Amino acid sequence: MADIVLIHGAWAGNWVWDSLQDGLRNAGHRPHAVDLPGNGSDATPLAEVSLERYVEHVGALIEALDGPVQLVGHSGGGVTATALAERYAERIAGVSYVAGMMLPSGMGFAELCAELSRDFPEVSGIGPYLEAVPSGSRAPSDAACAVFFHDAPARAAVDAARRLTVQPDGGRDIAAHWTAGRFGRLPRLYIEATRDRSVLPRVQQRMQQLVPGAERVAIDCGHAPQLAAPEALLAALLDFFARHPDPVL
């Protein structure tokens, strides 16, 4: 049995994990879906948000838990998962990235996309559709449906797009710093979404090349397998958790 800390991506909130929580509990685990500071229903002012604030917030949860911890990061939540794994390596049994940002130490996702865009301009994903607001950005509902949720059931896609909130700039343009002796020694799983229009498959594959060593599971879906393929996502996670039940000491 493990404590599963579920970390959402940009513009989202803890609700993106609703479809998995019963399955995780039925398998004997304890899921903990968090709202990162300034995201979801959390009232932290946008201008005060940073990766360090994210790590402190989720870190307080990890410190309050007794069992082994599995981190799961979706999309941009992968950066926070990496930073947490580095800080709390002794507590972490594994790190799973769901179409997530698994990046070399010190590299931001924008830097990776700038590198790839010279040959593949489509890697910009949701970028061209974003609306700027003070200290953040907003993903319009129609663009979110087309880029994030295009293969989810229609009602679920519309509901999810409407639940998206402003993403703080301080929680989006971020980079985790990690070491081979801490984060680098932990078991990792990369769940590749093969029809993703946000973090394109070629971008997901490039991250796996740059940070080798993760197990790979491919799911034939778009950016949000929680909505489009929850059974396949749950099965991949449970298999990984079962094979990596304890922290690597």
PDB file of C-alpha atoms in Angstrom, residues 37-232:
ATOM      1  CA  PRO A  37      -0.788  27.121  -4.962  1.00  0.00           C
ATOM      2  CA  GLY A  38      -2.659  29.589  -7.157  1.00  0.00           C
ATOM      3  CA  ASN A  39      -4.282  26.769  -9.134  1.00  0.00           C
ATOM      4  CA  GLY A  40      -7.654  25.064  -8.991  1.00  0.00           C
ATOM      5  CA  SER A  41      -9.479  26.364  -5.928  1.00  0.00           C
ATOM      6  CA  ASP A  42      -6.331  27.485  -4.096  1.00  0.00           C
ATOM      7  CA  ALA A  43      -6.452  31.204  -3.297  1.00  0.00           C
ATOM      8  CA  THR A  44      -2.713  31.974  -3.300  1.00  0.00           C
ATOM      9  CA  PRO A  45      -2.194  35.256  -5.228  1.00  0.00           C
ATOM     10  CA  LEU A  46      -0.889  34.554  -8.722  1.00  0.00           C
ATOM     11  CA  ALA A  47       2.091  36.860  -8.292  1.00  0.00           C
ATOM     12  CA  GLU A  48       3.310  34.806  -5.289  1.00  0.00           C
ATOM     13  CA  VAL A  49       3.433  31.483  -7.115  1.00  0.00           C
ATOM     14  CA  SER A  50       6.757  29.758  -7.808  1.00  0.00           C
ATOM     15  CA  LEU A  51       8.153  26.249  -8.140  1.00  0.00           C
ATOM     16  CA  GLU A  52       9.533  26.556  -4.609  1.00  0.00           C
ATOM     17  CA  ARG A  53       6.017  27.411  -3.377  1.00  0.00           C
ATOM     18  CA  TYR A  54       4.713  24.308  -5.151  1.00  0.00           C
ATOM     19  CA  VAL A  55       7.380  22.114  -3.569  1.00  0.00           C
ATOM     20  CA  GLU A  56       6.790  23.509  -0.085  1.00  0.00           C
ATOM     21  CA  HIS A  57       3.027  22.984  -0.438  1.00  0.00           C
ATOM     22  CA  VAL A  58       3.171  19.379  -1.616  1.00  0.00           C
ATOM     23  CA  GLY A  59       6.183  18.702   0.590  1.00  0.00           C
ATOM     24  CA  ALA A  60       4.097  19.487   3.668  1.00  0.00           C
ATOM     25  CA  LEU A  61       1.696  16.748   2.572  1.00  0.00           C
ATOM     26  CA  ILE A  62       4.524  14.251   2.018  1.00  0.00           C
ATOM     27  CA  GLU A  63       5.943  15.007   5.461  1.00  0.00           C
ATOM     28  CA  ALA A  64       2.545  14.272   7.018  1.00  0.00           C
ATOM     29  CA  LEU A  65       2.268  10.842   5.369  1.00  0.00           C
ATOM     30  CA  ASP A  66       3.594   7.630   6.899  1.00  0.00           C
ATOM     31  CA  GLY A  67       3.878   5.234   3.985  1.00  0.00           C
ATOM     32  CA  PRO A  68       5.979   5.035   0.839  1.00  0.00           C
ATOM     33  CA  VAL A  69       5.071   7.764  -1.648  1.00  0.00           C
ATOM     34  CA  GLN A  70       4.474   7.456  -5.368  1.00  0.00           C
ATOM     35  CA  LEU A  71       4.505  10.769  -7.254  1.00  0.00           C
ATOM     36  CA  VAL A  72       2.375  11.137 -10.380  1.00  0.00           C
ATOM     37  CA  GLY A  73       2.674  14.307 -12.475  1.00  0.00           C
ATOM     38  CA  HIS A  74       0.475  15.162 -15.438  1.00  0.00           C
ATOM     39  CA  SER A  75       1.798  17.516 -18.103  1.00  0.00           C
ATOM     40  CA  GLY A  76       3.437  20.525 -16.400  1.00  0.00           C
ATOM     41  CA  GLY A  77       2.985  18.793 -13.057  1.00  0.00           C
ATOM     42  CA  GLY A  78       5.948  16.680 -14.061  1.00  0.00           C
ATOM     43  CA  VAL A  79       8.318  19.535 -13.222  1.00  0.00           C
ATOM     44  CA  THR A  80       6.946  19.716  -9.688  1.00  0.00           C
ATOM     45  CA  ALA A  81       7.138  15.928  -9.378  1.00  0.00           C
ATOM     46  CA  THR A  82      10.823  16.019 -10.352  1.00  0.00           C
ATOM     47  CA  ALA A  83      11.616  18.754  -7.845  1.00  0.00           C
ATOM     48  CA  LEU A  84       9.786  16.879  -5.085  1.00  0.00           C
ATOM     49  CA  ALA A  85      11.540  13.626  -5.937  1.00  0.00           C
ATOM     50  CA  GLU A  86      14.891  15.357  -5.622  1.00  0.00           C
ATOM     51  CA  ARG A  87      14.047  16.894  -2.243  1.00  0.00           C
ATOM     52  CA  TYR A  88      12.316  13.852  -0.753  1.00  0.00           C
ATOM     53  CA  ALA A  89      14.212  11.053  -2.502  1.00  0.00           C
ATOM     54  CA  GLU A  90      14.364   8.901   0.649  1.00  0.00           C
ATOM     55  CA  ARG A  91      10.551   8.821   0.809  1.00  0.00           C
ATOM     56  CA  ILE A  92       9.793   8.240  -2.873  1.00  0.00           C
ATOM     57  CA  ALA A  93       9.130   4.764  -4.273  1.00  0.00           C
ATOM     58  CA  GLY A  94       8.688   5.994  -7.841  1.00  0.00           C
ATOM     59  CA  VAL A  95       7.814   8.888 -10.127  1.00  0.00           C
ATOM     60  CA  SER A  96       5.288   8.605 -12.958  1.00  0.00           C
ATOM     61  CA  TYR A  97       4.898  11.141 -15.757  1.00  0.00           C
ATOM     62  CA  VAL A  98       1.562  11.232 -17.586  1.00  0.00           C
ATOM     63  CA  ALA A  99       2.416  13.024 -20.847  1.00  0.00           C
ATOM     64  CA  GLY A 100       4.534  14.912 -18.358  1.00  0.00           C
ATOM     65  CA  MET A 101       7.474  17.258 -18.434  1.00  0.00           C
ATOM     66  CA  MET A 102      10.422  15.032 -17.541  1.00  0.00           C
ATOM     67  CA  LEU A 103      13.359  17.306 -18.249  1.00  0.00           C
ATOM     68  CA  PRO A 104      17.119  17.500 -17.737  1.00  0.00           C
ATOM     69  CA  SER A 105      18.237  19.351 -14.632  1.00  0.00           C
ATOM     70  CA  GLY A 106      17.812  23.091 -15.095  1.00  0.00           C
ATOM     71  CA  MET A 107      15.972  22.878 -18.430  1.00  0.00           C
ATOM     72  CA  GLY A 108      12.539  24.482 -18.787  1.00  0.00           C
ATOM     73  CA  PHE A 109       9.881  23.168 -21.156  1.00  0.00           C
ATOM     74  CA  ALA A 110       9.980  26.395 -23.183  1.00  0.00           C
ATOM     75  CA  GLU A 111      13.688  25.861 -23.798  1.00  0.00           C
ATOM     76  CA  LEU A 112      13.056  22.349 -25.085  1.00  0.00           C
ATOM     77  CA  CYS A 113      10.250  23.536 -27.351  1.00  0.00           C
ATOM     78  CA  ALA A 114      12.400  26.354 -28.721  1.00  0.00           C
ATOM     79  CA  GLU A 115      15.031  23.777 -29.648  1.00  0.00           C
ATOM     80  CA  LEU A 116      12.518  21.504 -31.385  1.00  0.00           C
ATOM     81  CA  SER A 117      10.483  24.256 -33.042  1.00  0.00           C
ATOM     82  CA  ARG A 118      13.255  24.993 -35.493  1.00  0.00           C
ATOM     83  CA  ASP A 119      12.328  21.764 -37.238  1.00  0.00           C
ATOM     84  CA  PHE A 120       8.834  21.141 -35.857  1.00  0.00           C
ATOM     85  CA  PRO A 121       6.891  24.403 -35.393  1.00  0.00           C
ATOM     86  CA  GLU A 122       3.779  22.499 -34.323  1.00  0.00           C
ATOM     87  CA  VAL A 123       5.337  21.773 -30.895  1.00  0.00           C
ATOM     88  CA  SER A 124       3.867  25.066 -29.672  1.00  0.00           C
ATOM     89  CA  GLY A 125       0.692  23.164 -28.700  1.00  0.00           C
ATOM     90  CA  ILE A 126      -1.726  25.372 -26.774  1.00  0.00           C
ATOM     91  CA  GLY A 127       0.685  28.329 -26.850  1.00  0.00           C
ATOM     92  CA  PRO A 128      -0.792  30.284 -29.777  1.00  0.00           C
ATOM     93  CA  TYR A 129      -4.274  30.186 -28.237  1.00  0.00           C
ATOM     94  CA  LEU A 130      -3.449  31.446 -24.747  1.00  0.00           C
ATOM     95  CA  GLU A 131      -4.892  34.705 -23.453  1.00  0.00           C
ATOM     96  CA  ALA A 132      -2.647  36.814 -21.221  1.00  0.00           C
ATOM     97  CA  VAL A 133      -4.000  38.067 -17.882  1.00  0.00           C
ATOM     98  CA  PRO A 134      -2.127  39.838 -15.056  1.00  0.00           C
ATOM     99  CA  SER A 135       0.520  37.450 -13.691  1.00  0.00           C
ATOM    100  CA  GLY A 136      -0.852  34.531 -15.685  1.00  0.00           C
ATOM    101  CA  SER A 137      -2.564  33.101 -18.740  1.00  0.00           C
ATOM    102  CA  ARG A 138      -5.869  31.531 -19.626  1.00  0.00           C
ATOM    103  CA  ALA A 139      -6.665  28.691 -22.050  1.00  0.00           C
ATOM    104  CA  PRO A 140      -9.944  29.463 -23.859  1.00  0.00           C
ATOM    105  CA  SER A 141     -12.522  26.677 -23.643  1.00  0.00           C
ATOM    106  CA  ASP A 142     -12.732  26.014 -27.370  1.00  0.00           C
ATOM    107  CA  ALA A 143      -8.943  25.759 -27.679  1.00  0.00           C
ATOM    108  CA  ALA A 144      -8.767  23.530 -24.602  1.00  0.00           C
ATOM    109  CA  CYS A 145     -11.315  21.152 -26.104  1.00  0.00           C
ATOM    110  CA  ALA A 146      -9.380  21.016 -29.368  1.00  0.00           C
ATOM    111  CA  VAL A 147      -5.879  20.685 -27.900  1.00  0.00           C
ATOM    112  CA  PHE A 148      -6.246  19.033 -24.478  1.00  0.00           C
ATOM    113  CA  PHE A 149      -9.486  17.058 -24.603  1.00  0.00           C
ATOM    114  CA  HIS A 150     -10.173  16.338 -28.281  1.00  0.00           C
ATOM    115  CA  ASP A 151     -10.596  12.579 -27.779  1.00  0.00           C
ATOM    116  CA  ALA A 152     -12.475  12.658 -24.468  1.00  0.00           C
ATOM    117  CA  PRO A 153     -16.257  12.126 -24.332  1.00  0.00           C
ATOM    118  CA  ALA A 154     -17.869  15.348 -25.515  1.00  0.00           C
ATOM    119  CA  ARG A 155     -19.593  16.254 -22.255  1.00  0.00           C
ATOM    120  CA  ALA A 156     -16.515  15.453 -20.195  1.00  0.00           C
ATOM    121  CA  ALA A 157     -14.360  17.552 -22.527  1.00  0.00           C
ATOM    122  CA  VAL A 158     -16.650  20.581 -22.268  1.00  0.00           C
ATOM    123  CA  ASP A 159     -16.902  20.259 -18.495  1.00  0.00           C
ATOM    124  CA  ALA A 160     -13.137  19.956 -18.132  1.00  0.00           C
ATOM    125  CA  ALA A 161     -12.492  22.956 -20.375  1.00  0.00           C
ATOM    126  CA  ARG A 162     -14.883  25.055 -18.300  1.00  0.00           C
ATOM    127  CA  ARG A 163     -13.108  24.079 -15.082  1.00  0.00           C
ATOM    128  CA  LEU A 164      -9.717  25.318 -16.226  1.00  0.00           C
ATOM    129  CA  THR A 165      -8.500  28.376 -14.349  1.00  0.00           C
ATOM    130  CA  VAL A 166      -5.803  30.996 -14.831  1.00  0.00           C
ATOM    131  CA  GLN A 167      -2.299  29.524 -14.724  1.00  0.00           C
ATOM    132  CA  PRO A 168       0.190  31.647 -12.758  1.00  0.00           C
ATOM    133  CA  ASP A 169       3.239  32.632 -14.792  1.00  0.00           C
ATOM    134  CA  GLY A 170       5.423  31.785 -11.798  1.00  0.00           C
ATOM    135  CA  GLY A 171       4.242  28.180 -11.922  1.00  0.00           C
ATOM    136  CA  ARG A 172       4.593  27.701 -15.659  1.00  0.00           C
ATOM    137  CA  ASP A 173       8.026  29.014 -16.653  1.00  0.00           C
ATOM    138  CA  ILE A 174       9.893  26.761 -14.228  1.00  0.00           C
ATOM    139  CA  ALA A 175      12.776  24.294 -14.207  1.00  0.00           C
ATOM    140  CA  ALA A 176      13.666  21.635 -11.656  1.00  0.00           C
ATOM    141  CA  HIS A 177      17.251  21.053 -10.599  1.00  0.00           C
ATOM    142  CA  TRP A 178      18.138  17.486  -9.721  1.00  0.00           C
ATOM    143  CA  THR A 179      21.090  15.196  -9.081  1.00  0.00           C
ATOM    144  CA  ALA A 180      21.966  11.693 -10.220  1.00  0.00           C
ATOM    145  CA  GLY A 181      22.335  10.556  -6.614  1.00  0.00           C
ATOM    146  CA  ARG A 182      18.804  11.524  -5.594  1.00  0.00           C
ATOM    147  CA  PHE A 183      16.168  11.943  -8.324  1.00  0.00           C
ATOM    148  CA  GLY A 184      18.389  10.101 -10.784  1.00  0.00           C
ATOM    149  CA  ARG A 185      18.330   6.820  -8.881  1.00  0.00           C
ATOM    150  CA  LEU A 186      14.545   6.587  -8.496  1.00  0.00           C
ATOM    151  CA  PRO A 187      12.338   4.271 -10.578  1.00  0.00           C
ATOM    152  CA  ARG A 188      10.427   6.245 -13.203  1.00  0.00           C
ATOM    153  CA  LEU A 189       7.535   5.554 -15.528  1.00  0.00           C
ATOM    154  CA  TYR A 190       6.755   7.620 -18.618  1.00  0.00           C
ATOM    155  CA  ILE A 191       3.191   7.247 -19.911  1.00  0.00           C
ATOM    156  CA  GLU A 192       3.264   8.467 -23.484  1.00  0.00           C
ATOM    157  CA  ALA A 193       0.017   9.804 -24.973  1.00  0.00           C
ATOM    158  CA  THR A 194       0.406   8.960 -28.648  1.00  0.00           C
ATOM    159  CA  ARG A 195      -2.268  11.367 -29.965  1.00  0.00           C
ATOM    160  CA  ASP A 196      -1.351  14.305 -27.748  1.00  0.00           C
ATOM    161  CA  ARG A 197      -1.816  17.748 -29.342  1.00  0.00           C
ATOM    162  CA  SER A 198      -0.383  19.660 -26.381  1.00  0.00           C
ATOM    163  CA  VAL A 199       2.836  17.867 -25.444  1.00  0.00           C
ATOM    164  CA  LEU A 200       3.334  16.271 -28.832  1.00  0.00           C
ATOM    165  CA  PRO A 201       4.555  12.661 -29.035  1.00  0.00           C
ATOM    166  CA  ARG A 202       7.854  13.760 -30.575  1.00  0.00           C
ATOM    167  CA  VAL A 203       8.340  16.088 -27.584  1.00  0.00           C
ATOM    168  CA  GLN A 204       7.523  13.298 -25.133  1.00  0.00           C
ATOM    169  CA  GLN A 205       9.989  11.039 -26.932  1.00  0.00           C
ATOM    170  CA  ARG A 206      12.683  13.714 -26.880  1.00  0.00           C
ATOM    171  CA  MET A 207      12.312  14.087 -23.115  1.00  0.00           C
ATOM    172  CA  GLN A 208      12.720  10.338 -22.713  1.00  0.00           C
ATOM    173  CA  GLN A 209      15.907  10.544 -24.763  1.00  0.00           C
ATOM    174  CA  LEU A 210      17.262  13.429 -22.713  1.00  0.00           C
ATOM    175  CA  VAL A 211      16.415  11.812 -19.367  1.00  0.00           C
ATOM    176  CA  PRO A 212      16.863   8.095 -20.104  1.00  0.00           C
ATOM    177  CA  GLY A 213      16.011   5.234 -17.805  1.00  0.00           C
ATOM    178  CA  ALA A 214      12.235   5.540 -17.431  1.00  0.00           C
ATOM    179  CA  GLU A 215       9.970   2.618 -18.158  1.00  0.00           C
ATOM    180  CA  ARG A 216       7.603   3.461 -21.033  1.00  0.00           C
ATOM    181  CA  VAL A 217       3.930   2.727 -21.567  1.00  0.00           C
ATOM    182  CA  ALA A 218       2.161   4.114 -24.646  1.00  0.00           C
ATOM    183  CA  ILE A 219      -1.567   4.858 -24.518  1.00  0.00           C
ATOM    184  CA  ASP A 220      -3.467   5.640 -27.718  1.00  0.00           C
ATOM    185  CA  CYS A 221      -5.040   8.884 -26.528  1.00  0.00           C
ATOM    186  CA  GLY A 222      -4.681  12.639 -26.344  1.00  0.00           C
ATOM    187  CA  HIS A 223      -3.260  14.849 -23.616  1.00  0.00           C
ATOM    188  CA  ALA A 224      -5.652  13.810 -20.829  1.00  0.00           C
ATOM    189  CA  PRO A 225      -5.811  10.021 -20.486  1.00  0.00           C
ATOM    190  CA  GLN A 226      -7.594  10.601 -17.170  1.00  0.00           C
ATOM    191  CA  LEU A 227     -10.620  11.553 -19.285  1.00  0.00           C
ATOM    192  CA  ALA A 228     -10.028   9.689 -22.541  1.00  0.00           C
ATOM    193  CA  ALA A 229      -8.526   6.394 -21.333  1.00  0.00           C
ATOM    194  CA  PRO A 230      -8.802   6.165 -17.534  1.00  0.00           C
ATOM    195  CA  GLU A 231      -8.796   2.360 -17.397  1.00  0.00           C
ATOM    196  CA  ALA A 232      -5.572   2.105 -19.401  1.00  0.00           C
TER     197      ALA A 232
END
